[in-house]
Amino acid sequence: MPDTDPTPTAPGGGLVPAPLSIDGPYRSAVRLGEDTALAAAPGTEDTARWLRTTLGAAFGLPLPPGSDGATDTLALTLDPALAPEGYRLEAVTRWGVRITGGSPAGVFWGAQTLRQLLGPHAFRRAPLAPGVAAVVPQQTIEDGPRFGWRGMLLDVARHFLPKDGVLRCLDLLAAHKLNVLHLHLTDDQGWRIEIARYPKLTGTGGWRERTKLGHRASPLWDERPHGGYYTQDDIREIVAYAAQRHITVVPEIDIPGHSQAAIAAYPELGNTDVIDTTSLKVWDTWGVNSNVLAPTDNTLRFYEQVLEEVLALFPSPFVHIGGDECPKDQWTASATAQARIAELSLDGEDELQSWFIRHFDRWLADRGRRLIGWDEILEGGLAEGAAVSSWRGYAGGIAAAKSGHDVVMCPEQQVYLDHRQHHSPDEPVPIGFVRTLEDVYRFEPVPPELTAEQAAHVLGTQANAWTEVMDSQQRLDYQVFPRLAAFAEVAWSRLPAPADRDYQDFTRRMAVHYARLDALGVDYRPPGGPLPWQKRPGVLGRPIDGAPPNV
């Protein structure tokens, strides 16, 4: 196992995200070979299985069970004195590699670091050649995350991503030490989760007849029907796969806006006294839709029954109910909605939306869960106990934190990964502001306006990948990577203030990290711009000029 030959790698082996501290690396090194044993303490079994699946496959290593303390051993241990997601990785030529975590999650994040230290070969599914060495320079790494919520939203409602694509996404999140997948399951353009009590939600609501290509102002259409959904067994598999990687899957079921797919399936959910809801189909274009849920007892019972099945599938303490972009025009025109406002002595339609949210906040709380919604849930009064996803900028998150509510920062101007990465006309379907890799790296989740006590309500941060103009895994890869690597460092590492961050050091480490992404088959945007097959000439986007506002 000891190896004193190899020249050491650059400090940290080009680790992304950057760890707290590194002692080394030194010229001596540890070599994992056919005789290397894997010793897993109770509670670390998932990481042991993951190591045998990944490193075992990449280097052809059997990694048989062993005991901690023996030489030529990769040992996984727990130490409650460490922070829950913290870890210590020690590579010592005398005996091998030990990963100690403050919890099973900490051990797993340490294993992700070990994989990076072993080089791009470690990210392949089979050895490139017999005897490819698995070598770790001698060093000690101490590490742990800044935030407890380090997430990405994956929008599978606008363009469906089959189950295997979601599992691949979970692997990519884990490789970057991200621990939340916010799964956007329902919207006007599709309902993506099987609900046994209401089969039309997927039978009708899961498919649209055609799809707008590009921005909603584009004249182009894809005339093929588009859709799909996850069975409940698919969801169980996704959740279990995520849990093995210490990732929480947070489901989003949109209420009361973004609901045309549900209304197309069950017209009684809509404002039937305003429009003929039986004529509605699953929406085939993009934007803010005026067809919203009716504020009736029938609607409440329907979504309670939907959420009963959702809770049985997702153990996440948080359930996202949307709450955003809910036009009030139909409620203004609806005698039923106006009667509800009068009955409850509400102050207009904004408070009617708040009533919707408060109802499900109480309903979820009674079942031991917490509601989280987009920052529009602040309108009309924030539901007690609700958390806020601050997307329209920082303002909603600041207001919520100052009121004592928990916040996940995901401002669209900074970390919406569907926004374009360069001002060049070659960018495929350019949407929104230019958000370069460096822009994302300099994103700061905690606004300076917050006191230390208020800042403690910032649970963490999340990058959002909305898929209106991302119709394939290839397009998703291009928009998300490499910027998700920069975002992961913002979420994990304790970085200086944005202006003081060492972006040149990050780009040096990214030069190493690109080879890992290559080995994983990620179709990322190259630093020099899109490759010919990544361009989408002629498909209209909606670029916004200038720097994004800091709101």
XYZ file of N, CA, C and O in Angstrom, residues 137-273:
548
model
N -2.050 11.053 -2.278
C -0.902 11.632 -1.568
C -1.179 11.741 -0.064
O -2.314 11.999 0.343
N -0.137 11.529 0.729
C -0.300 11.608 2.183
C -0.723 13.027 2.564
O -0.099 14.007 2.169
N -1.799 13.114 3.366
C -2.324 14.416 3.774
C -3.438 14.211 4.786
O -3.951 13.097 4.960
N -3.838 15.300 5.433
C -4.996 15.307 6.315
C -5.885 16.480 5.932
O -5.407 17.618 5.816
N -7.150 16.200 5.725
C -8.126 17.230 5.349
C -9.180 17.319 6.442
O -9.759 16.300 6.847
N -9.418 18.514 6.931
C -10.508 18.788 7.870
C -11.535 19.624 7.125
O -11.188 20.617 6.480
N -12.806 19.257 7.262
C -13.798 19.919 6.414
C -15.183 19.832 7.030
O -15.453 19.002 7.898
N -16.054 20.694 6.559
C -17.454 20.704 6.968
C -18.166 21.846 6.264
O -17.529 22.818 5.831
N -19.488 21.770 6.105
C -20.207 22.746 5.297
C -20.560 24.026 6.047
O -20.732 24.032 7.266
N -20.722 25.097 5.280
C -21.214 26.354 5.836
C -22.722 26.287 6.086
O -23.203 26.741 7.119
N -23.470 25.747 5.122
C -24.930 25.729 5.207
C -25.456 24.299 5.286
O -24.888 23.381 4.682
N -26.580 24.144 5.982
C -27.234 22.847 6.068
C -28.104 22.527 4.870
O -28.359 21.365 4.573
N -28.580 23.568 4.160
C -29.407 23.386 2.955
C -28.558 23.808 1.768
O -28.292 24.992 1.552
N -28.142 22.842 0.983
C -27.311 23.091 -0.209
C -28.014 22.387 -1.360
O -27.851 21.192 -1.571
N -28.819 23.138 -2.102
C -29.763 22.463 -2.979
C -29.732 22.878 -4.425
O -29.099 23.854 -4.823
N -30.457 22.084 -5.220
C -30.763 22.433 -6.597
C -32.200 22.065 -6.879
O -32.674 20.989 -6.485
N -32.901 22.983 -7.542
C -34.245 22.672 -8.035
C -34.138 22.072 -9.419
O -33.440 22.604 -10.286
N -34.822 20.965 -9.620
C -34.935 20.329 -10.930
C -36.395 20.379 -11.345
O -37.260 19.786 -10.695
N -36.664 21.119 -12.418
C -38.029 21.285 -12.930
C -38.319 20.169 -13.934
O -37.868 20.217 -15.077
N -39.062 19.170 -13.493
C -39.436 18.070 -14.386
C -40.856 18.248 -14.919
O -41.341 17.402 -15.679
N -41.529 19.349 -14.534
C -42.895 19.581 -15.001
C -42.903 20.145 -16.407
O -43.707 19.726 -17.241
N -42.000 21.100 -16.678
C -41.993 21.722 -18.010
C -41.463 20.752 -19.052
O -42.051 20.578 -20.118
N -40.334 20.139 -18.793
C -39.841 19.047 -19.631
C -39.520 17.870 -18.729
O -38.709 17.982 -17.817
N -40.159 16.772 -19.006
C -40.023 15.593 -18.161
C -38.633 14.975 -18.329
O -38.124 14.845 -19.442
N -38.026 14.619 -17.202
C -36.751 13.916 -17.203
C -37.006 12.509 -16.682
O -37.445 12.347 -15.534
N -36.785 11.480 -17.484
C -37.065 10.120 -17.025
C -36.297 9.785 -15.752
O -35.301 10.431 -15.404
N -36.769 8.765 -15.064
C -36.246 8.409 -13.745
C -34.735 8.266 -13.743
O -34.062 8.769 -12.822
N -34.160 7.597 -14.737
C -32.711 7.411 -14.746
C -31.976 8.741 -14.789
O -30.877 8.874 -14.234
N -32.562 9.731 -15.441
C -31.958 11.062 -15.451
C -31.974 11.712 -14.080
O -31.039 12.426 -13.712
N -33.033 11.456 -13.308
C -33.091 11.997 -11.944
C -32.048 11.311 -11.072
O -31.367 11.960 -10.266
N -31.892 10.002 -11.215
C -30.876 9.293 -10.443
C -29.479 9.805 -10.793
O -28.623 9.978 -9.918
N -29.239 10.047 -12.068
C -27.953 10.627 -12.488
C -27.753 12.004 -11.869
O -26.654 12.346 -11.407
N -28.811 12.800 -11.833
C -28.734 14.123 -11.217
C -28.354 13.998 -9.746
O -27.521 14.778 -9.245
N -28.915 13.028 -9.041
C -28.569 12.824 -7.630
C -27.089 12.488 -7.477
O -26.420 12.976 -6.550
N -26.559 11.675 -8.374
C -25.126 11.370 -8.319
C -24.285 12.624 -8.528
O -23.258 12.816 -7.865
N -24.714 13.484 -9.435
C -23.968 14.713 -9.689
C -24.061 15.676 -8.509
O -23.085 16.367 -8.178
N -25.225 15.748 -7.880
C -25.338 16.572 -6.667
C -24.407 16.047 -5.591
O -23.678 16.818 -4.942
N -24.423 14.734 -5.381
C -23.577 14.143 -4.343
C -22.102 14.413 -4.618
O -21.329 14.692 -3.696
N -21.700 14.350 -5.874
C -20.300 14.583 -6.227
C -19.858 15.999 -5.887
O -18.658 16.260 -5.763
N -20.819 16.907 -5.719
C -20.508 18.297 -5.381
C -20.944 18.644 -3.960
O -21.012 19.816 -3.601
N -21.224 17.632 -3.158
C -21.592 17.803 -1.744
C -22.853 18.641 -1.555
O -23.019 19.341 -0.548
N -23.764 18.561 -2.514
C -25.082 19.178 -2.380
C -26.040 18.150 -1.781
O -25.966 16.964 -2.125
N -26.941 18.602 -0.920
C -27.716 17.637 -0.140
C -29.226 17.818 -0.208
O -29.955 17.195 0.559
N -29.719 18.665 -1.125
C -31.168 18.821 -1.309
C -31.474 18.802 -2.798
O -30.859 19.549 -3.572
N -32.416 17.955 -3.196
C -32.997 18.008 -4.539
C -34.436 18.462 -4.386
O -35.267 17.752 -3.826
N -34.696 19.679 -4.845
C -36.062 20.225 -4.859
C -36.681 19.794 -6.185
O -36.274 20.247 -7.255
N -37.639 18.891 -6.113
C -38.208 18.283 -7.312
C -39.545 18.951 -7.626
O -40.539 18.770 -6.914
N -39.541 19.743 -8.691
C -40.727 20.514 -9.096
C -41.621 19.604 -9.949
O -41.379 19.411 -11.144
N -42.647 19.064 -9.332
C -43.388 17.939 -9.900
C -44.661 18.328 -10.640
O -45.177 17.513 -11.418
N -45.210 19.511 -10.403
C -46.477 19.873 -11.040
C -46.429 21.310 -11.515
O -45.808 22.165 -10.897
N -47.104 21.562 -12.622
C -47.212 22.923 -13.143
C -48.301 22.930 -14.208
O -48.966 21.906 -14.445
N -48.472 24.074 -14.866
C -49.465 24.179 -15.930
C -49.172 23.208 -17.065
O -50.089 22.730 -17.737
N -47.880 22.903 -17.282
C -47.472 22.119 -18.459
C -47.370 20.622 -18.185
O -47.008 19.867 -19.083
N -47.664 20.189 -16.956
C -47.606 18.747 -16.726
C -47.640 18.379 -15.254
O -47.133 19.114 -14.401
N -48.243 17.233 -14.954
C -48.296 16.656 -13.605
C -47.475 15.371 -13.653
O -47.759 14.465 -14.419
N -46.434 15.275 -12.802
C -45.419 14.239 -12.977
C -45.361 13.181 -11.873
O -44.418 12.396 -11.862
N -46.330 13.122 -10.992
C -46.296 12.132 -9.919
C -47.624 11.390 -9.860
O -48.690 12.012 -9.851
N -47.547 10.072 -9.838
C -48.748 9.244 -9.764
C -49.458 9.468 -8.432
O -48.847 9.374 -7.366
N -50.753 9.768 -8.503
C -51.605 9.858 -7.323
C -52.708 8.821 -7.511
O -53.563 8.964 -8.387
N -52.667 7.774 -6.718
C -53.556 6.624 -6.931
C -55.025 7.023 -6.869
O -55.858 6.514 -7.638
N -55.352 7.958 -5.970
C -56.756 8.340 -5.802
C -57.267 9.135 -6.994
O -58.467 9.146 -7.267
N -56.368 9.790 -7.718
C -56.779 10.652 -8.829
C -55.950 10.320 -10.073
O -55.010 11.040 -10.446
N -56.292 9.229 -10.766
C -55.457 8.778 -11.889
C -55.425 9.740 -13.072
O -54.481 9.702 -13.869
N -56.440 10.603 -13.214
C -56.426 11.536 -14.343
C -55.313 12.584 -14.226
O -54.955 13.221 -15.221
N -54.787 12.774 -13.031
C -53.708 13.750 -12.886
C -52.533 13.417 -13.788
O -51.901 14.318 -14.364
N -52.232 12.133 -13.924
C -51.176 11.731 -14.845
C -51.743 11.246 -16.177
O -51.133 11.455 -17.224
N -52.923 10.618 -16.139
C -53.515 10.109 -17.379
C -53.830 11.221 -18.351
O -53.594 11.105 -19.566
N -54.377 12.322 -17.829
C -54.664 13.508 -18.645
C -53.628 14.598 -18.413
O -53.055 15.153 -19.354
N -53.346 14.895 -17.139
C -52.483 16.016 -16.794
C -51.012 15.780 -17.060
O -50.217 16.722 -17.013
N -50.632 14.536 -17.331
C -49.227 14.223 -17.551
C -48.750 14.420 -18.978
O -47.567 14.204 -19.257
N -49.650 14.859 -19.882
C -49.276 14.938 -21.295
C -49.830 16.207 -21.929
O -50.974 16.584 -21.681
N -49.014 16.846 -22.741
C -49.500 17.980 -23.523
C -49.372 17.643 -25.004
O -48.496 16.877 -25.404
N -50.226 18.265 -25.798
C -50.321 17.884 -27.213
C -49.114 18.337 -28.023
O -48.728 17.692 -28.998
N -48.531 19.472 -27.662
C -47.354 19.994 -28.355
C -46.627 20.919 -27.388
O -47.079 21.160 -26.271
N -45.493 21.466 -27.836
C -44.664 22.267 -26.946
C -44.084 23.456 -27.693
O -43.546 23.305 -28.800
N -44.168 24.632 -27.079
C -43.513 25.813 -27.629
C -42.000 25.616 -27.582
O -41.432 25.211 -26.567
N -41.325 25.905 -28.697
C -39.863 25.829 -28.767
C -39.281 27.204 -28.504
O -39.544 28.155 -29.244
N -38.486 27.318 -27.462
C -37.902 28.590 -27.104
C -38.842 29.421 -26.258
O -39.784 28.918 -25.633
N -38.601 30.730 -26.229
C -39.424 31.652 -25.453
C -40.846 31.661 -25.986
O -41.093 31.304 -27.148
N -41.774 32.090 -25.141
C -43.188 32.038 -25.546
C -43.486 32.916 -26.767
O -44.500 32.713 -27.445
N -42.613 33.897 -27.071
C -42.807 34.722 -28.266
C -42.300 34.050 -29.538
O -42.495 34.570 -30.638
N -41.673 32.899 -29.399
C -41.144 32.179 -30.560
C -42.282 31.672 -31.432
O -43.321 31.222 -30.937
N -42.093 31.683 -32.753
C -43.120 31.125 -33.653
C -42.992 29.609 -33.817
O -43.816 28.995 -34.515
N -41.985 28.991 -33.189
C -41.686 27.587 -33.442
C -42.400 26.678 -32.441
O -42.551 27.014 -31.260
N -42.795 25.511 -32.934
C -43.450 24.509 -32.095
C -42.842 23.142 -32.348
O -42.439 22.823 -33.473
N -42.772 22.353 -31.302
C -42.520 20.921 -31.438
C -43.895 20.263 -31.405
O -44.582 20.279 -30.381
N -44.297 19.697 -32.523
C -45.661 19.188 -32.654
C -45.858 17.798 -32.034
O -46.948 17.240 -32.076
N -44.819 17.238 -31.468
C -44.954 15.934 -30.815
C -45.578 16.085 -29.437
O -45.255 17.016 -28.695
N -46.464 15.172 -29.033
C -46.940 15.180 -27.647
C -45.748 14.992 -26.698
O -44.799 14.263 -27.006
N -45.810 15.659 -25.563
C -44.732 15.540 -24.583
C -45.311 15.239 -23.210
O -46.330 15.803 -22.819
N -44.644 14.352 -22.486
C -45.103 14.078 -21.127
C -44.358 12.933 -20.486
O -43.274 12.536 -20.911
N -44.995 12.408 -19.448
C -44.417 11.344 -18.657
C -44.646 11.625 -17.187
O -45.003 12.745 -16.802
N -44.458 10.605 -16.379
C -44.621 10.793 -14.939
C -43.885 9.681 -14.217
O -43.473 8.679 -14.808
N -43.704 9.900 -12.918
C -43.065 8.902 -12.066
C -44.141 8.122 -11.332
O -45.035 8.706 -10.708
N -44.068 6.803 -11.435
C -44.955 5.988 -10.621
C -44.556 6.148 -9.153
O -43.477 6.647 -8.825
N -45.425 5.685 -8.270
C -45.079 5.781 -6.859
C -43.861 4.920 -6.541
O -43.039 5.297 -5.691
N -43.701 3.811 -7.225
C -42.489 3.014 -7.023
C -41.249 3.754 -7.544
O -40.166 3.650 -6.949
N -41.401 4.491 -8.650
C -40.286 5.320 -9.126
C -39.879 6.328 -8.053
O -38.682 6.524 -7.788
N -40.871 6.966 -7.453
C -40.579 7.961 -6.419
C -39.897 7.294 -5.228
O -38.913 7.820 -4.681
N -40.387 6.146 -4.814
C -39.746 5.439 -3.698
C -38.282 5.135 -4.023
O -37.398 5.262 -3.171
N -38.030 4.742 -5.266
C -36.653 4.447 -5.674
C -35.796 5.707 -5.661
O -34.652 5.696 -5.165
N -36.325 6.803 -6.187
C -35.584 8.068 -6.207
C -35.263 8.511 -4.786
O -34.128 8.899 -4.476
N -36.253 8.439 -3.903
C -36.054 8.883 -2.517
C -35.038 7.991 -1.811
O -34.155 8.480 -1.079
N -35.120 6.689 -2.030
C -34.167 5.770 -1.389
C -32.758 5.973 -1.937
O -31.773 5.953 -1.181
N -32.649 6.165 -3.233
C -31.343 6.402 -3.865
C -30.725 7.684 -3.312
O -29.524 7.736 -3.017
N -31.563 8.718 -3.164
C -31.083 9.973 -2.596
C -30.643 9.788 -1.148
O -29.595 10.288 -0.737
N -31.426 9.059 -0.364
C -31.111 8.876 1.057
C -29.781 8.163 1.236
O -29.017 8.473 2.162
N -29.492 7.204 0.352
C -28.196 6.524 0.430
C -27.049 7.499 0.196
O -25.912 7.226 0.598
N -27.342 8.617 -0.445
C -26.335 9.643 -0.731
C -26.512 10.861 0.172
O -25.960 11.922 -0.098
N -27.317 10.711 1.217
C -27.542 11.757 2.216
C -28.100 13.029 1.589
O -27.747 14.144 1.970
N -28.985 12.818 0.621
C -29.688 13.903 -0.053
C -31.169 13.805 0.296
O -31.757 12.719 0.234
N -31.764 14.929 0.651
C -33.197 15.012 0.911
C -33.904 15.454 -0.356
O -33.490 16.435 -0.996
N -34.968 14.746 -0.732
C -35.776 15.142 -1.884
C -37.001 15.893 -1.359
O -37.823 15.323 -0.635
N -37.090 17.170 -1.714
C -38.211 18.015 -1.297
C -39.194 18.100 -2.456
O -38.857 18.637 -3.523
N -40.421 17.579 -2.300
C -41.396 17.640 -3.395
C -42.065 19.000 -3.456
O -42.285 19.653 -2.430
N -42.373 19.441 -4.675
C -43.192 20.644 -4.839
C -44.475 20.282 -5.573
O -44.447 19.738 -6.678
N -45.597 20.605 -4.942
C -46.929 20.496 -5.531
C -47.500 21.909 -5.549
O -47.770 22.490 -4.495
N -47.676 22.492 -6.736
C -48.051 23.903 -6.830
C -49.493 24.160 -6.414
O -50.425 23.488 -6.877
N -49.676 25.142 -5.541
C -50.974 25.617 -5.055
C -50.824 27.122 -4.801
O -49.838 27.528 -4.198
N -51.777 27.975 -5.182
C -52.975 27.737 -5.990
C -52.786 28.077 -7.468
O -53.663 27.821 -8.276
N -51.631 28.677 -7.827
C -51.364 28.954 -9.235
C -50.601 27.817 -9.880
O -50.399 26.762 -9.280
N -50.202 28.026 -11.137
C -49.450 27.002 -11.880
C -50.176 25.655 -11.824
O -49.562 24.615 -11.579
N -51.471 25.665 -12.083
C -52.288 24.474 -11.829
C -53.147 24.042 -13.012
O -54.065 23.240 -12.843
N -52.852 24.528 -14.216
C -53.739 24.190 -15.331
C -53.728 22.706 -15.659
O -54.760 22.158 -16.065
N -52.603 22.022 -15.477
C -52.595 20.580 -15.763
C -53.572 19.847 -14.842
O -54.286 18.937 -15.287
N -53.613 20.231 -13.568
C -54.556 19.605 -12.637
C -55.997 19.942 -13.007
O -56.884 19.081 -12.952
N -56.240 21.209 -13.407
C -57.602 21.615 -13.776
C -58.032 20.924 -15.060
O -59.199 20.537 -15.219
N -57.094 20.727 -16.005
C -57.432 19.999 -17.233
C -57.873 18.574 -16.913
O -58.750 18.015 -17.587
N -57.273 17.992 -15.895
C -57.636 16.626 -15.501
C -58.928 16.596 -14.707
O -59.767 15.693 -14.883
N -59.106 17.575 -13.817
C -60.296 17.628 -12.950
C -60.838 19.056 -12.992
O -60.488 19.899 -12.163
N -61.725 19.361 -13.989
C -62.172 20.741 -14.215
C -62.845 21.391 -13.015
O -62.838 22.624 -12.904
N -63.392 20.610 -12.109
C -64.071 21.191 -10.951
C -63.115 21.925 -10.021
O -63.550 22.675 -9.132
N -61.796 21.726 -10.206
C -60.820 22.426 -9.383
C -60.674 23.887 -9.773
O -60.152 24.693 -8.989
N -61.109 24.260 -10.967
C -60.952 25.619 -11.456
C -62.128 26.508 -11.110
O -63.104 26.090 -10.458
N -62.054 27.736 -11.552
C -63.096 28.729 -11.282
C -64.202 28.589 -12.326
O -64.265 29.337 -13.306
N -65.058 27.647 -12.094
C -66.063 27.243 -13.085
C -67.116 28.312 -13.333
O -67.804 28.259 -14.360
N -67.258 29.263 -12.403
C -68.238 30.333 -12.620
C -67.658 31.490 -13.417
O -68.349 32.475 -13.679
